[in-house]
PDB file of C-alpha atoms in Angstrom:
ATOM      1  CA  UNK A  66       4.350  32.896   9.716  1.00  0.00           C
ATOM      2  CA  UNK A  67       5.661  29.851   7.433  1.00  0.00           C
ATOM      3  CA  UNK A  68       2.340  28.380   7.049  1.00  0.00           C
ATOM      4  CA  UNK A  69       1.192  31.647   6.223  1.00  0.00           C
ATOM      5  CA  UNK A  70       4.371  32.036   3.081  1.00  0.00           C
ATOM      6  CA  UNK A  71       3.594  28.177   1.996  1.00  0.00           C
ATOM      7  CA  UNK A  72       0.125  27.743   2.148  1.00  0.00           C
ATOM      8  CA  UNK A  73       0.377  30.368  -0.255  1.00  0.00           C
ATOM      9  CA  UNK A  74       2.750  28.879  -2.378  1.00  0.00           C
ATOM     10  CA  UNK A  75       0.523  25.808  -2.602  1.00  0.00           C
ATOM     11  CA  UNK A  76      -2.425  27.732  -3.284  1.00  0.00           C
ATOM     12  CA  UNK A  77      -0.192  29.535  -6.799  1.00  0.00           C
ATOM     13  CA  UNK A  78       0.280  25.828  -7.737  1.00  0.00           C
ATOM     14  CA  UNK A  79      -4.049  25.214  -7.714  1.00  0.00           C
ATOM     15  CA  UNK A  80      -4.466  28.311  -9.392  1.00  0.00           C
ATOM     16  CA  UNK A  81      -1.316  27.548 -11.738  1.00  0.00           C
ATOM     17  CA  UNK A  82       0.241  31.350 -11.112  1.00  0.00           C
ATOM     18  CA  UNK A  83       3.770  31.282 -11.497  1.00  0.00           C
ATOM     19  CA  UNK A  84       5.678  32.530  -8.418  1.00  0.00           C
ATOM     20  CA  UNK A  85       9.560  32.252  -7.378  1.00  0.00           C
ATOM     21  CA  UNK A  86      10.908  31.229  -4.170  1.00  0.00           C
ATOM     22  CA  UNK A  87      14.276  30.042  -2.806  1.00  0.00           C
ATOM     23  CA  UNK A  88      13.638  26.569  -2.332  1.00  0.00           C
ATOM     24  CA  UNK A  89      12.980  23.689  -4.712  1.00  0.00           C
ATOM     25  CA  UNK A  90       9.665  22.741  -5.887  1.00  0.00           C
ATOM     26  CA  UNK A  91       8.820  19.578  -3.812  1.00  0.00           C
ATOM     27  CA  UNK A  92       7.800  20.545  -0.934  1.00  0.00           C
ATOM     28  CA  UNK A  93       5.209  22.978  -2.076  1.00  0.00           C
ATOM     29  CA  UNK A  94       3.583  21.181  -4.928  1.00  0.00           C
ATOM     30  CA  UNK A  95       2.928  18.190  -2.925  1.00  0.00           C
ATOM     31  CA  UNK A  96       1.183  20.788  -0.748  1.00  0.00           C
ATOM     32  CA  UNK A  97      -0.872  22.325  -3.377  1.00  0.00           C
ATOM     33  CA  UNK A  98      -1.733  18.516  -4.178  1.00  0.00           C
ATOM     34  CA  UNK A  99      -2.748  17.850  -1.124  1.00  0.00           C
ATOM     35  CA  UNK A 100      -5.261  21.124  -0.425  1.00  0.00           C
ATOM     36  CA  UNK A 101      -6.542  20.198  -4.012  1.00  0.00           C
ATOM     37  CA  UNK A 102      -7.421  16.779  -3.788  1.00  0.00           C
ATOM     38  CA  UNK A 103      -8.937  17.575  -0.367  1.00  0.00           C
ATOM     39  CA  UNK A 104     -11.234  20.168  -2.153  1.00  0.00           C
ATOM     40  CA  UNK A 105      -9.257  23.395  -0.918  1.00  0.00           C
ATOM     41  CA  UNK A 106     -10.134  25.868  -4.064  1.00  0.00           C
ATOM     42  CA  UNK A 107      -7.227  28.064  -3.290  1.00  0.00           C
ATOM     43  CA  UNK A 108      -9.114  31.448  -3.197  1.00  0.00           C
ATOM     44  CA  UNK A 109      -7.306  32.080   0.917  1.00  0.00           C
ATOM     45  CA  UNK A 110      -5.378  34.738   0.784  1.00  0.00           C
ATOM     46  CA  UNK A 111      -3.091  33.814   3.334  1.00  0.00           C
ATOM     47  CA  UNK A 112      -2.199  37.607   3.564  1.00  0.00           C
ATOM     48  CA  UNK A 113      -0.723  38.036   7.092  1.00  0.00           C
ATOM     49  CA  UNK A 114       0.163  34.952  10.396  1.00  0.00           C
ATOM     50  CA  UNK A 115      -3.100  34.401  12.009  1.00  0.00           C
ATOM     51  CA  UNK A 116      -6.017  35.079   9.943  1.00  0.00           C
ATOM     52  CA  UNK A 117      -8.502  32.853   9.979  1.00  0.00           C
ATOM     53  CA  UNK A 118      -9.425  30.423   7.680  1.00  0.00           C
ATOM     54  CA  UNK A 119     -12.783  29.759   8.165  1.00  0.00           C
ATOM     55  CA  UNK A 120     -14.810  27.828   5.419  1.00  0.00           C
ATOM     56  CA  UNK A 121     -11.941  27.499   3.452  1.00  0.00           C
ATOM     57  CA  UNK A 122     -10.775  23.387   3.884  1.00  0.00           C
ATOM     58  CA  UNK A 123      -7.152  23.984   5.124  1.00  0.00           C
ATOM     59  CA  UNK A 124      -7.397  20.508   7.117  1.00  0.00           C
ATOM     60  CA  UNK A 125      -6.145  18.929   4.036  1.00  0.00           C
ATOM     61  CA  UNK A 126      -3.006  20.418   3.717  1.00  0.00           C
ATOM     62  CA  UNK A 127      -2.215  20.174   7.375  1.00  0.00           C
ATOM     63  CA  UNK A 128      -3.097  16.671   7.211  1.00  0.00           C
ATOM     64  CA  UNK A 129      -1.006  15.774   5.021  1.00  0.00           C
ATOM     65  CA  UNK A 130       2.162  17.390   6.745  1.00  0.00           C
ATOM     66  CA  UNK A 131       0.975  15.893  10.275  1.00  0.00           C
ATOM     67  CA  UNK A 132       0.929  12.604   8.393  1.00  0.00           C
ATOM     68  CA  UNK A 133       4.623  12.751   6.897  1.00  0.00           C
ATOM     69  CA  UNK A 134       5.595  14.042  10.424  1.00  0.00           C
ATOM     70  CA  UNK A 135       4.161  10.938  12.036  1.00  0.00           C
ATOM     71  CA  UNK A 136       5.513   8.797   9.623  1.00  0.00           C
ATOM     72  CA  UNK A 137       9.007  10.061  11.259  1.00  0.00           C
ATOM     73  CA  UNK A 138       8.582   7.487  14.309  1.00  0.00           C
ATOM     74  CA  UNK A 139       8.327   3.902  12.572  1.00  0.00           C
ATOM     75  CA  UNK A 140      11.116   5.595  10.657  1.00  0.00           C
ATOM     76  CA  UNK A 141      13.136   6.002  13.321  1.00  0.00           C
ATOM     77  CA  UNK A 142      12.185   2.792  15.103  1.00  0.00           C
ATOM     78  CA  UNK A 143      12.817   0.604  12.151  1.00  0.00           C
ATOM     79  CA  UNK A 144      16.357   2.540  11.267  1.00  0.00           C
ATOM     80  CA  UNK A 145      17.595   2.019  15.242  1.00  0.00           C
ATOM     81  CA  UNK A 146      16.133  -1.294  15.654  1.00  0.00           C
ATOM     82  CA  UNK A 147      18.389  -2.736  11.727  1.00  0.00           C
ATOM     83  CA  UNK A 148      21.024  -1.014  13.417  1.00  0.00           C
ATOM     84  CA  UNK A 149      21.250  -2.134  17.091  1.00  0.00           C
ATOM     85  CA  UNK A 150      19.043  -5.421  16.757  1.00  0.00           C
ATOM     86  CA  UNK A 151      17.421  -4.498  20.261  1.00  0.00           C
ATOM     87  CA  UNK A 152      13.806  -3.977  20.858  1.00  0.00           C
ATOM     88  CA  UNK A 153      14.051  -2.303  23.738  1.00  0.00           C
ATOM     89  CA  UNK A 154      16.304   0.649  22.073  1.00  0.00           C
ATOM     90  CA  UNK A 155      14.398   1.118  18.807  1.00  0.00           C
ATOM     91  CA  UNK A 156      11.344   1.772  21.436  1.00  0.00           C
ATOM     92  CA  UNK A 157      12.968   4.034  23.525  1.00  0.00           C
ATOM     93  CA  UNK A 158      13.502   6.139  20.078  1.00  0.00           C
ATOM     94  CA  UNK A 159      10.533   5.751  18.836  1.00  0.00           C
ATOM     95  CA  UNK A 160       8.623   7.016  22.502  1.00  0.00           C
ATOM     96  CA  UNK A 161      11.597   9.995  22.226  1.00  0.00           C
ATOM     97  CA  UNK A 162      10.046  11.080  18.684  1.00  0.00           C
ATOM     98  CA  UNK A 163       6.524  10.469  20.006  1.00  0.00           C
ATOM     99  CA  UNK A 164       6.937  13.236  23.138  1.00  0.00           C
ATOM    100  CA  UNK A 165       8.737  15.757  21.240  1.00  0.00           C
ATOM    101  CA  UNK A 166       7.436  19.127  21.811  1.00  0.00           C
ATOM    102  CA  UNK A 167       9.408  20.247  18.401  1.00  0.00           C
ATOM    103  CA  UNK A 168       8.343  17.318  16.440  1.00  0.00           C
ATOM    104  CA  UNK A 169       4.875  17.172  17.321  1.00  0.00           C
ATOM    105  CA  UNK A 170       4.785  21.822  16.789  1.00  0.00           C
ATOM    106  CA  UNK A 171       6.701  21.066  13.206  1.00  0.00           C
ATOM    107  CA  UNK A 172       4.525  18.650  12.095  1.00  0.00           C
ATOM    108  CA  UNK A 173       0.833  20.123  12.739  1.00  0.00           C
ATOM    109  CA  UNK A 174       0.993  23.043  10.257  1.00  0.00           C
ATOM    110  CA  UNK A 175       1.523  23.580   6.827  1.00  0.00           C
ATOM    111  CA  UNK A 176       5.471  23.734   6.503  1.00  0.00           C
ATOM    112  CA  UNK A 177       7.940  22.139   4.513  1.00  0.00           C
ATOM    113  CA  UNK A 178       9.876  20.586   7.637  1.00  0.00           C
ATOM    114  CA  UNK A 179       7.912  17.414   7.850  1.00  0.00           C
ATOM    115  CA  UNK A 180       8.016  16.869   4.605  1.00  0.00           C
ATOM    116  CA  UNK A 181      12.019  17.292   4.508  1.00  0.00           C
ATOM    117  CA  UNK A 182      12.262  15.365   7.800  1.00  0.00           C
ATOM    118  CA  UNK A 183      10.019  12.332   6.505  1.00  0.00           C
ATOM    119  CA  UNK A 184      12.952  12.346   2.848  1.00  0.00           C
ATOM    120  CA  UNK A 185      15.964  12.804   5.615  1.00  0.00           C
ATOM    121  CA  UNK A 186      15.019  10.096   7.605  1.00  0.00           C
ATOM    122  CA  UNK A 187      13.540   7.762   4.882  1.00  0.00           C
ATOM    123  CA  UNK A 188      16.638   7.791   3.219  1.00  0.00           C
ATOM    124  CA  UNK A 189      18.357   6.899   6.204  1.00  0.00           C
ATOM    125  CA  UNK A 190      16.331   4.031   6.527  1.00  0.00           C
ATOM    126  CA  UNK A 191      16.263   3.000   3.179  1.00  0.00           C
ATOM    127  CA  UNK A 192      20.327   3.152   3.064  1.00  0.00           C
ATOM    128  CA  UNK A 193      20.467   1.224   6.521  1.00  0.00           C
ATOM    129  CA  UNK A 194      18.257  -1.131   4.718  1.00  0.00           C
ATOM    130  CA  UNK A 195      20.495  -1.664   1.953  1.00  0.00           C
ATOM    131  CA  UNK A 196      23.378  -2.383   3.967  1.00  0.00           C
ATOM    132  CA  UNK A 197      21.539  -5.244   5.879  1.00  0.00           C
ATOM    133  CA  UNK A 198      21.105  -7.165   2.277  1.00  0.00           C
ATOM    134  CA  UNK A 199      25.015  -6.709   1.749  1.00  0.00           C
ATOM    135  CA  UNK A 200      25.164 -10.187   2.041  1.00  0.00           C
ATOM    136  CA  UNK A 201      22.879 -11.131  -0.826  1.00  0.00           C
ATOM    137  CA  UNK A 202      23.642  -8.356  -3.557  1.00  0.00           C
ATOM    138  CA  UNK A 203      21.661  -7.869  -6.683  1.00  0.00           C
ATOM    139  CA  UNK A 204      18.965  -9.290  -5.394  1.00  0.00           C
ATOM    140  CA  UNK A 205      15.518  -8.168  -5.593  1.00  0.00           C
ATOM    141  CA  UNK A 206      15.290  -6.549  -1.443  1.00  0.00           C
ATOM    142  CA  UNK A 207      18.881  -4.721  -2.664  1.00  0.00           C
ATOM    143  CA  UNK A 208      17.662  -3.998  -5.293  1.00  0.00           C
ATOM    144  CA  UNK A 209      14.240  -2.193  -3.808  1.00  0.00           C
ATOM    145  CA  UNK A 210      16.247  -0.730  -1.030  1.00  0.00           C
ATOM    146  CA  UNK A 211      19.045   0.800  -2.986  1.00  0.00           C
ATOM    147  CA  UNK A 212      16.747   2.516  -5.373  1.00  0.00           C
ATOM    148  CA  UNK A 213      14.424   3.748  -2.849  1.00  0.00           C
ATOM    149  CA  UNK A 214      17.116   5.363  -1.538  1.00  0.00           C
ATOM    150  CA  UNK A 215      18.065   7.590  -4.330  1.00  0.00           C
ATOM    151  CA  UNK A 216      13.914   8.539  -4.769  1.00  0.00           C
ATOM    152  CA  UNK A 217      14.428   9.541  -0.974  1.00  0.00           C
ATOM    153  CA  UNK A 218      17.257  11.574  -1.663  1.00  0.00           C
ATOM    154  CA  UNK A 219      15.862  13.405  -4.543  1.00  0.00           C
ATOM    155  CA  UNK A 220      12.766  14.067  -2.552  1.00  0.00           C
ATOM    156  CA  UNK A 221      15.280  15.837   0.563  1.00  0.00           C
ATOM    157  CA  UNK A 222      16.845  17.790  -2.270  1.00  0.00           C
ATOM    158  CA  UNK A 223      13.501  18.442  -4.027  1.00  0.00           C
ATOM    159  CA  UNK A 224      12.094  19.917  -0.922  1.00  0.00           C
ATOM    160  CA  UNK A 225      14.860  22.016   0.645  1.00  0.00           C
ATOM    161  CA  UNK A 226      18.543  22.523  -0.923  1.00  0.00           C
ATOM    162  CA  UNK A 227      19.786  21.410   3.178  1.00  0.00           C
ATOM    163  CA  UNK A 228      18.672  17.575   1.973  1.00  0.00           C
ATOM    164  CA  UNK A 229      22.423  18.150   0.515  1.00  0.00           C
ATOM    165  CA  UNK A 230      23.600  16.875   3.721  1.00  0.00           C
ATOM    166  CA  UNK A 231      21.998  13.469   3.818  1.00  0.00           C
ATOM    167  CA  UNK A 232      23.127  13.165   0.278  1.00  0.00           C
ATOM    168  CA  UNK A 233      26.858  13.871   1.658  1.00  0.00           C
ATOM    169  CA  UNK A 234      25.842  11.085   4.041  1.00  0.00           C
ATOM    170  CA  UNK A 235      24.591   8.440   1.908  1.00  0.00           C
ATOM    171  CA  UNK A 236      27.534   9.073  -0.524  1.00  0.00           C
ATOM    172  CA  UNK A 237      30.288   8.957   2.594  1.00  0.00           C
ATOM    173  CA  UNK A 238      28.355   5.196   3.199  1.00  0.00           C
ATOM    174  CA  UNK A 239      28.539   4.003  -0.305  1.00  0.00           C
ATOM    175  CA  UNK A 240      32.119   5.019  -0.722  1.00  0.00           C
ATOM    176  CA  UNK A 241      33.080   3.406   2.114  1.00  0.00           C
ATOM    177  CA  UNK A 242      30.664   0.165   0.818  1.00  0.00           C
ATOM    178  CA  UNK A 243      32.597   0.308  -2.475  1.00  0.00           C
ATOM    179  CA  UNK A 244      35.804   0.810  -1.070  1.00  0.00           C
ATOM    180  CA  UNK A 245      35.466  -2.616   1.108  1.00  0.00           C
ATOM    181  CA  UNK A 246      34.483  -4.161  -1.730  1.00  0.00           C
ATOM    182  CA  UNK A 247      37.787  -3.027  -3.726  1.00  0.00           C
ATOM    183  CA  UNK A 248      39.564  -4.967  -0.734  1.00  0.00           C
ATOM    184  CA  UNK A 249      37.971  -7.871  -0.945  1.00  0.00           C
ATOM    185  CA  UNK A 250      40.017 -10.022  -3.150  1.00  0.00           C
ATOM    186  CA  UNK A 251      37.810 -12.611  -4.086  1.00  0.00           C
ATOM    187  CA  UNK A 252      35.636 -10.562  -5.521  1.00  0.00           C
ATOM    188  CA  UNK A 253      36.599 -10.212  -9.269  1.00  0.00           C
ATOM    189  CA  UNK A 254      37.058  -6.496 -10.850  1.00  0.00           C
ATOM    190  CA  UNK A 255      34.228  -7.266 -12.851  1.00  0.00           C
ATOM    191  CA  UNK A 256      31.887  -7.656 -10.039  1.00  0.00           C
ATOM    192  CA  UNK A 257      33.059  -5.039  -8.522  1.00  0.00           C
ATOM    193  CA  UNK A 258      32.514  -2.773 -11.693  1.00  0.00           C
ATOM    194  CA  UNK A 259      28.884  -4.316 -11.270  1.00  0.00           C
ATOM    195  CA  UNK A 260      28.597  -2.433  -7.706  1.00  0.00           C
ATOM    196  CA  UNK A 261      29.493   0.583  -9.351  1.00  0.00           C
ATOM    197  CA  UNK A 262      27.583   0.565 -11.507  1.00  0.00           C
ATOM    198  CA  UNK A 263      24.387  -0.284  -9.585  1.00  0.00           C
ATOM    199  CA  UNK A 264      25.250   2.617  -7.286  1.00  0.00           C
ATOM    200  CA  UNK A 265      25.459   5.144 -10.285  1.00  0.00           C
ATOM    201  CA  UNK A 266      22.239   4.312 -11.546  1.00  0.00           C
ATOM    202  CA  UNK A 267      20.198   4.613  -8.076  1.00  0.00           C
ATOM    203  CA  UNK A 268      22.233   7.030  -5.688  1.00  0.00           C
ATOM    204  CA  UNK A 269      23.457   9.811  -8.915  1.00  0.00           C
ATOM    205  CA  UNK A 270      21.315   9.102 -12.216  1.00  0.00           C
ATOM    206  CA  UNK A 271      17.631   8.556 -10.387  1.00  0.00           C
ATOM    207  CA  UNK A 272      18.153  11.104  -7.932  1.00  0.00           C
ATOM    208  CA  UNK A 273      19.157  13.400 -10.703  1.00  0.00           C
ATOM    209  CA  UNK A 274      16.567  12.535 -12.926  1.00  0.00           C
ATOM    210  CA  UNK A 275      13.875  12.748 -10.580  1.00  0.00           C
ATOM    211  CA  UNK A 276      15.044  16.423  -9.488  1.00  0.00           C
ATOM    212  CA  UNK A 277      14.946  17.956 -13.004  1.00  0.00           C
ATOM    213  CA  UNK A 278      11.547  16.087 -13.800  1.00  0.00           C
ATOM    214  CA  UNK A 279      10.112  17.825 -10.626  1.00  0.00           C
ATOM    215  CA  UNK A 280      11.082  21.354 -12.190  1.00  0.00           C
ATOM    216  CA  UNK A 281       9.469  20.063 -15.086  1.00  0.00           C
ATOM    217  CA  UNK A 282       6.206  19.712 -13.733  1.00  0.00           C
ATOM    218  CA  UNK A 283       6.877  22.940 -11.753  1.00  0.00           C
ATOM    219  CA  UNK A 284       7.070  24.944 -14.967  1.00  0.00           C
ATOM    220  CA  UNK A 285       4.378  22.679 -16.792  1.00  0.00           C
ATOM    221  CA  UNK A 286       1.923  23.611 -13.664  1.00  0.00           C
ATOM    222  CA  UNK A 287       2.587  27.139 -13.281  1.00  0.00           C
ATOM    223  CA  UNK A 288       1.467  28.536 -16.736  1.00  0.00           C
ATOM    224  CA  UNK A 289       0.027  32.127 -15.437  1.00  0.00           C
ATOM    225  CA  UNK A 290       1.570  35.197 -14.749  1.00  0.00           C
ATOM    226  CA  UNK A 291       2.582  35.838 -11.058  1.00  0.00           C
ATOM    227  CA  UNK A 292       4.391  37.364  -9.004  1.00  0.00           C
ATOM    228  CA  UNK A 293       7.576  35.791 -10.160  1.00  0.00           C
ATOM    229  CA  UNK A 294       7.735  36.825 -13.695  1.00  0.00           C
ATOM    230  CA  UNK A 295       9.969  39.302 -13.110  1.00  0.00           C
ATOM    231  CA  UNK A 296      13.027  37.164 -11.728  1.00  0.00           C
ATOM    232  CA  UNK A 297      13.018  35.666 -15.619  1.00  0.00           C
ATOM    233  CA  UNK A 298      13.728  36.717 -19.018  1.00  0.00           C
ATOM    234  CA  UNK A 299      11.520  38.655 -21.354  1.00  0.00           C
ATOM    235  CA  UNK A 300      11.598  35.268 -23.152  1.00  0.00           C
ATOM    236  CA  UNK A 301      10.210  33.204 -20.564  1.00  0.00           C
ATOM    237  CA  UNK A 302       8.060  35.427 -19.767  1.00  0.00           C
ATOM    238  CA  UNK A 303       6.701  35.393 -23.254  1.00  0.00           C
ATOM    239  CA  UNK A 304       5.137  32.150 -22.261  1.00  0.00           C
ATOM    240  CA  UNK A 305       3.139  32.997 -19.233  1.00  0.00           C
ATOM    241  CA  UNK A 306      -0.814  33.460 -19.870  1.00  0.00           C
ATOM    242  CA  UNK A 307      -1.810  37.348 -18.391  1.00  0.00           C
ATOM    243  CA  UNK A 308       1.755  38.512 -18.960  1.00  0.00           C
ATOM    244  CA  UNK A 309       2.152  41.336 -20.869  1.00  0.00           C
ATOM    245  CA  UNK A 310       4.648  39.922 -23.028  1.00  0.00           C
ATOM    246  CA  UNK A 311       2.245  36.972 -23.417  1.00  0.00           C
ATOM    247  CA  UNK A 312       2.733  35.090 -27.549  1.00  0.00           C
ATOM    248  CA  UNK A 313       4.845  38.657 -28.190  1.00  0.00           C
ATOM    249  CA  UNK A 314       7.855  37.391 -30.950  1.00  0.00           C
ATOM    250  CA  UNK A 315      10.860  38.088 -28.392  1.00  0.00           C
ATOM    251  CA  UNK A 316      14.256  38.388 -30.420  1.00  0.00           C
ATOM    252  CA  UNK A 317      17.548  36.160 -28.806  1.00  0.00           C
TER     253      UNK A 317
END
């Protein structure tokens, strides 16, 4: 059923025909990329669970989700393996991820779960990652590390509004981080203003800037009238191609 709701959501974004749904934009645009640049024309209907597809080149789009889902293993394996230091425990995660039924199910269709799972966990990693380099800060790997863990988190928010909670976890992490650092007395206020700093700009200001640029290309793509129109004003509706209300002078 969920492949059949955003399969069609990624074929609006090829045909650029504006739609509303509940969740943010991510998810499903990087699904309509991927059926495009796989040469999916999106002319499926997707009308009801079970139809089938046929010629239409669908592979692409699952593909691309199977990928992100398998992507979820190294994650883990790296993430368990910074934490614990022992081979043989990052490997028994990683073989856990590899023989789960619900991993393996999630991942082979086109949903926005394994693209939400491969931002949770990436983040985790990427934060985990940060915390190893604690000992050499500012430098180029903290650097890397700490930013790529603000695009991660605006890619768990960009895809589903539940990425919230590994937001709430990165931030519990870095005030903790900061907080140590507040102790530490031979660290001068200045430096310390430094760590704040740094932590602003890649954990709140990317992640935030990244979010609104995705609704950006959102409305940018979706020019043509759809079936969301009617969740938005008569002005913005005004600017939708096939809309009745299309170039028409609308008054504030």
């Amino acid at each position: 059923w969920d492949e059949t709701h955003f399969g069609k959501m990624g074929s609006y974004y090829i045909n650029r025909t504006f739609f509303f749904d509940v969740h943010p934009p991510l998810g499903k645009m990087l699904i309509g990329l991927a059926g495009y640049l796989s040469g999916y024309n999106g002319t499926f209907p997707f009308q009801k669970p079970g139809d089938r597809y046929e010629q239409h080149n669908y592979m692409g789009m699952r593909g691309f989700c199977a990928f992100l889902g398998s992507c979820l293993v190294p994650f883990a394996y790296l993430t368990v393996l910074e934490l614990s230091k022992s081979l043989p425990a990052a490997l028994l995660t990683a073989f856990i991820l590899i023989f789960d039924t619900g991993c393996i199910t999630l991942s082979q269709y086109i949903l926005l779960d394994p693209i939400l799972m491969f931002f949770l966990m990436g983040a985790v990693l990427s934060m985990v990652k940060c915390n190893s380099c604690a000992d050499r800060p500012f430098s180029a790997s903290w650097w890397f590390w700490l930013s790529l863990t603000g695009v991660n988190l605006a890619g768990a928010m960009g895809v589903k509004f539940v990425g919230l909670f590994v937001v709430l976890f990165v931030g519990l992490n870095t005030v903790s981080d900061l907080w140590d650092l507040l102790g530490d007395l031979s660290l001068s206020l200045v430096v310390f203003g430094k760590h704040l700093l740094a932590r602003v700009l890649c954990l709140i200001l990317l992640p935030v800037a990244l979010y609104v640029t995705m609704f950006a290309v959102h409305f940018t793509v979706l020019n043509k009238s759809g079936p969301g129109d009617g969740f938005f004003s008569s002005a913005f509706q005004s600017q939708l191609i096939g809309n009745n209300l299309h170039n028409v002078s609308i008054p504030e």
